[in-house]
Amino acid sequence: MGRPRTPLLNRELIRDTALRLIDADGLAALSMRRLAQELGVQAASLYSHYPTKDDVLDAVANLLTADVDTSGFAGGDWRAGLLIWGRAYHAALSAHPNAVPVVASGTGRRERFLAMADAVHGGLVGAGWPPRYATMIAGSVKYLVIGATSTPFGSGFADDVQVYLDRYPNLTQAHRLAEQAERIDTDSFELGLEALVRGLEDVYAAVGRQR
Amino acid sequence: MGRPRTPLLNRELIRDTALRLIDADGLAALSMRRLAQELGVQAASLYSHYPTKDDVLDAVANLLTADVDTSGFAGGDWRAGLLIWGRAYHAALSAHPNAVPVVASGTGRRERFLAMADAVHGGLVGAGWPPRYATMIAGSVKYLVIGATSTPFGSGFADDVQVYLDRYPNLTQAHRLAEQAERIDTDSFELGLEALVRGLEDVYAAVGRQR
DNA sequence: ACCTGAACACCGTTCAAGT
DNA sequence: ACCTGAACACCGTTCAAGT
C-alpha cells in the first residue's frame, strides 16, 4: 500500500486511543497490536509516530497531568494553593484509575508534569516556605494523590470497607459497591489532605518566612 | 526426566527468587522463563506450585507486608501507633522499591496485608476513633507510604531535586544522587506523616471518644 | 514521510508424557 | 506429585519494500 495521500495517524490520535483502551480494558490489555487494530492499522505503523510503547505511555501520563489547577497559589496563600492543587490532581487521576500506574512509575520525559511541579514549588516558596520544605511538602501531597488513586480499593482494606459500609446499611447493595469504594478513597484522601495542611501550619510557624 | 526423588522447587523458594530478580533487574524483567532459568528448571515447572504469574507476585507482595510493626497501638496511643506503623511500612517497601507496584495494585488475596490492616483499624478504634475515621486514617497513611515508595524520584520533581541539592552542594556528586534521592523521599514522607498526625489531633478532639 | 508484511526474539500458559 | 518438551496464542520491535 505504501504512504497514504493523507496520513492515517498522528501522535494525539494514538495517545487518546491508548488512554481510551486503558480506561476500558485496563493497562495490561494495552498492546501495540491491539492499539493498532483499534486504529485500523498495522502495529509497525505506530513506530512512525512514537519510538517505543513507553513513549506512548509517557504521552498518556503527560495528558493526565496537563491542566491541573495550580492557580490557588497566586494570592500567596499556600494552604489554599495546596488544597486546590491536591484536589485537582486527585480528580484528574481519579478519572482514569487504570492509567495511574503509568503516572506513578513513569520514567520518561513529562513536560506538563514538570510544569505542574514547578508551579507548586514556586507557589510554596513565594508564600514563604524554604525551598527544602517546598520540595518535601509538594512530595507529600503528591504521595497522597498517587497513593489514593493507585491502590484499587478492594486490595487489602476489604475489612475496612465492610466496617465503613456498616455505617451506611442502605448502600451495601452490590451494584453500589464500586461507587462506594471510590467514595471511601475520596473521603480518605480529603481527610488526609486537610489534616496534612493543618499540621503544616505548626511547621510553617517555625520555619516559614516572617512577615 | 519426570518427577525427581526430592522436589527441586517449593513455593517459598520461587517467591524469594522472584523478589531477588525484581530487586536486581526490575519488575519488567521478571518473566516466568527467566525465573525458571534462575532456578535451573523449565518454565512449565513453576505451574506445579503457583497457578499463574500473578499468584507469584501476590506471594511477593504478601512477603513485603509481613511483619510490619503494628505494636505501637498497644498502649491505646493512636499517634504513636500511626507513627510506628507508618515508618515500619515505609521502611519495608523502601527496601524493595522495584516491587512496590506489585503491592500498590495487587488484586489477589493477601493474608498478611489484611492482618496488618486489621491491626491498624482495631488499634485506632481502640484508641477512640469512630470506625469510619479509622478507615480513612489508615487509608491516608497507606497512601503516603505507597506514594512515597512507588514514584521513583527522578520522575517529575527533578527540578525540586535540583533545588534540594542546591542546599547541599557537597552532595551533588553523581555517585551520591541515588542515595540523596532516597533521602529526599524519606524526608518528605516523614514530614508528611508527622504533619498528618499533628493535623489529626484537631479532628480527634472533635470526633474522638470522650475520656 | 508514512504504512505494510514478514520476521526476530521474546512472553504466559497448557498439556500429554515421563518417573 | 513434580518436572519436561513441545506447542499455542500472544508480545515489542525492526526493517526492507512500497508509494
Short mmCIF file of C-alpha atoms in Angstrom, two decimals, chain A residues 85 101 103-110 113-114 116-121 130-161 163-164 167-168 184-189 191-200 202-203, chain B residues 85 101 103-110 113-114 116-121 130-161 163-164 167-168 184-189 191-200 202-203:
data_model
loop_
_atom_site.label_atom_id
_atom_site.label_comp_id
_atom_site.label_asym_id
_atom_site.label_seq_id
_atom_site.Cartn_x
_atom_site.Cartn_y
_atom_site.Cartn_z
CA TRP A 85 -3.88 21.69 43.62
CA PRO A 101 0.43 3.33 37.46
CA VAL A 103 1.84 8.32 36.07
CA ALA A 104 3.24 6.83 39.27
CA SER A 105 6.15 4.94 37.80
CA GLY A 106 6.82 6.76 34.56
CA THR A 107 10.45 7.13 33.69
CA GLY A 108 10.37 9.31 30.59
CA ARG A 109 10.15 13.00 29.89
CA ARG A 110 6.98 14.68 31.06
CA PHE A 113 4.33 17.19 34.87
CA LEU A 114 7.43 19.29 35.31
CA MET A 116 3.00 21.48 37.38
CA ALA A 117 5.75 20.64 39.85
CA ASP A 118 7.44 23.91 39.07
CA ALA A 119 4.29 25.94 39.68
CA VAL A 120 3.68 24.24 43.02
CA HIS A 121 7.25 24.61 44.18
CA PRO A 130 12.11 27.46 52.46
CA PRO A 131 12.90 25.61 49.19
CA ARG A 132 13.80 22.43 51.02
CA TYR A 133 10.39 22.37 52.69
CA ALA A 134 8.67 23.26 49.42
CA THR A 135 10.18 20.10 47.92
CA MET A 136 9.06 17.91 50.80
CA ILE A 137 5.56 19.40 51.01
CA ALA A 138 4.95 19.06 47.27
CA GLY A 139 6.21 15.49 47.60
CA SER A 140 3.87 14.70 50.50
CA VAL A 141 0.80 15.90 48.64
CA LYS A 142 1.91 14.06 45.53
CA TYR A 143 2.26 10.90 47.63
CA LEU A 144 -1.29 11.25 48.91
CA VAL A 145 -2.62 11.72 45.38
CA ILE A 146 -0.67 8.84 43.86
CA GLY A 147 -1.40 6.54 46.78
CA ALA A 148 -5.10 7.34 46.85
CA THR A 149 -5.55 6.73 43.14
CA SER A 150 -3.18 3.81 42.54
CA THR A 151 -4.49 1.33 45.08
CA PRO A 152 -7.72 -0.24 43.90
CA PHE A 153 -9.82 -0.20 46.98
CA GLY A 154 -10.62 -3.85 47.43
CA SER A 155 -6.92 -4.62 47.62
CA GLY A 156 -6.30 -5.03 51.30
CA PHE A 157 -8.68 -2.94 53.31
CA ALA A 158 -11.68 -5.06 52.43
CA ASP A 159 -12.42 -5.36 56.11
CA ASP A 160 -12.29 -1.59 56.43
CA VAL A 161 -14.69 -1.31 53.54
CA VAL A 163 -16.78 -1.54 58.53
CA TYR A 164 -17.34 1.59 56.53
CA ARG A 167 -22.28 2.77 58.74
CA TYR A 168 -24.42 3.04 55.63
CA ILE A 184 -14.15 5.94 50.54
CA ASP A 185 -10.95 6.65 48.65
CA THR A 186 -12.01 10.23 48.02
CA ASP A 187 -13.09 10.76 51.62
CA SER A 188 -9.82 9.28 52.89
CA PHE A 189 -7.80 11.47 50.57
CA LEU A 191 -9.28 13.84 55.30
CA GLY A 192 -5.58 13.19 54.75
CA LEU A 193 -5.08 16.33 52.71
CA GLU A 194 -6.90 18.57 55.19
CA ALA A 195 -5.09 17.09 58.18
CA LEU A 196 -1.75 17.41 56.40
CA VAL A 197 -2.32 21.08 55.63
CA ARG A 198 -3.49 21.71 59.16
CA GLY A 199 -0.42 20.00 60.60
CA LEU A 200 1.82 22.05 58.33
CA ASP A 202 2.70 24.50 63.04
CA VAL A 203 5.71 23.76 60.87
CA TRP B 85 3.29 1.63 61.75
CA PRO B 101 3.86 -1.51 42.19
CA VAL B 103 1.91 -4.11 46.47
CA ALA B 104 0.14 -0.98 45.22
CA SER B 105 -2.00 -2.56 42.53
CA GLY B 106 -2.27 -6.14 43.65
CA THR B 107 -5.61 -7.75 43.05
CA GLY B 108 -5.27 -11.12 44.71
CA ARG B 109 -5.58 -12.47 48.20
CA ARG B 110 -3.09 -11.11 50.71
CA PHE B 113 -1.82 -7.44 54.30
CA LEU B 114 -5.29 -7.99 55.70
CA MET B 116 -1.89 -5.61 59.10
CA ALA B 117 -4.92 -3.55 58.06
CA ASP B 118 -6.97 -5.25 60.72
CA ALA B 119 -4.45 -4.49 63.47
CA VAL B 120 -4.29 -0.83 62.47
CA HIS B 121 -8.02 -0.43 62.23
CA PRO B 130 -15.01 6.11 65.18
CA PRO B 131 -14.72 3.18 62.73
CA ARG B 132 -15.40 5.39 59.74
CA TYR B 133 -12.49 7.63 60.69
CA ALA B 134 -10.29 4.64 61.41
CA THR B 135 -10.83 3.52 57.83
CA MET B 136 -9.98 6.91 56.38
CA ILE B 137 -6.95 7.47 58.61
CA ALA B 138 -5.49 4.05 57.85
CA GLY B 139 -6.12 4.83 54.20
CA SER B 140 -4.37 8.20 54.37
CA VAL B 141 -1.23 6.75 55.91
CA LYS B 142 -1.28 3.90 53.43
CA TYR B 143 -1.49 6.48 50.62
CA LEU B 144 1.56 8.30 51.94
CA VAL B 145 3.52 5.05 52.15
CA ILE B 146 2.51 3.77 48.71
CA GLY B 147 3.00 7.16 47.10
CA ALA B 148 6.39 7.75 48.69
CA THR B 149 7.73 4.38 47.63
CA SER B 150 6.12 3.93 44.22
CA THR B 151 7.27 7.10 42.49
CA PRO B 152 10.91 6.84 41.51
CA PHE B 153 12.27 10.18 42.47
CA GLY B 154 13.56 11.46 39.19
CA SER B 155 10.12 11.10 37.70
CA GLY B 156 8.79 14.61 37.72
CA PHE B 157 10.27 16.58 40.53
CA ALA B 158 13.70 16.68 39.00
CA ASP B 159 13.68 20.43 39.39
CA ASP B 160 12.84 20.03 43.05
CA VAL B 161 15.71 17.62 43.41
CA VAL B 163 16.66 22.86 44.38
CA TYR B 164 17.11 20.41 47.23
CA ARG B 167 21.15 23.22 49.72
CA TYR B 168 23.81 20.54 49.96
CA ILE B 184 14.50 13.23 49.90
CA ASP B 185 11.72 10.68 49.59
CA THR B 186 12.21 9.57 53.17
CA ASP B 187 12.37 13.15 54.47
CA SER B 188 9.22 14.06 52.52
CA PHE B 189 7.41 11.02 53.82
CA LEU B 191 7.34 15.40 57.15
CA GLY B 192 4.04 14.33 55.63
CA LEU B 193 3.42 11.65 58.26
CA GLU B 194 4.21 13.95 61.18
CA ALA B 195 2.10 16.80 59.79
CA LEU B 196 -0.77 14.39 59.10
CA VAL B 197 -0.72 13.05 62.66
CA ARG B 198 -0.48 16.55 64.05
CA GLY B 199 -3.43 17.69 61.96
CA LEU B 200 -5.48 14.70 63.09
CA ASP B 202 -7.80 18.60 65.99
CA VAL B 203 -10.06 16.10 64.28
#
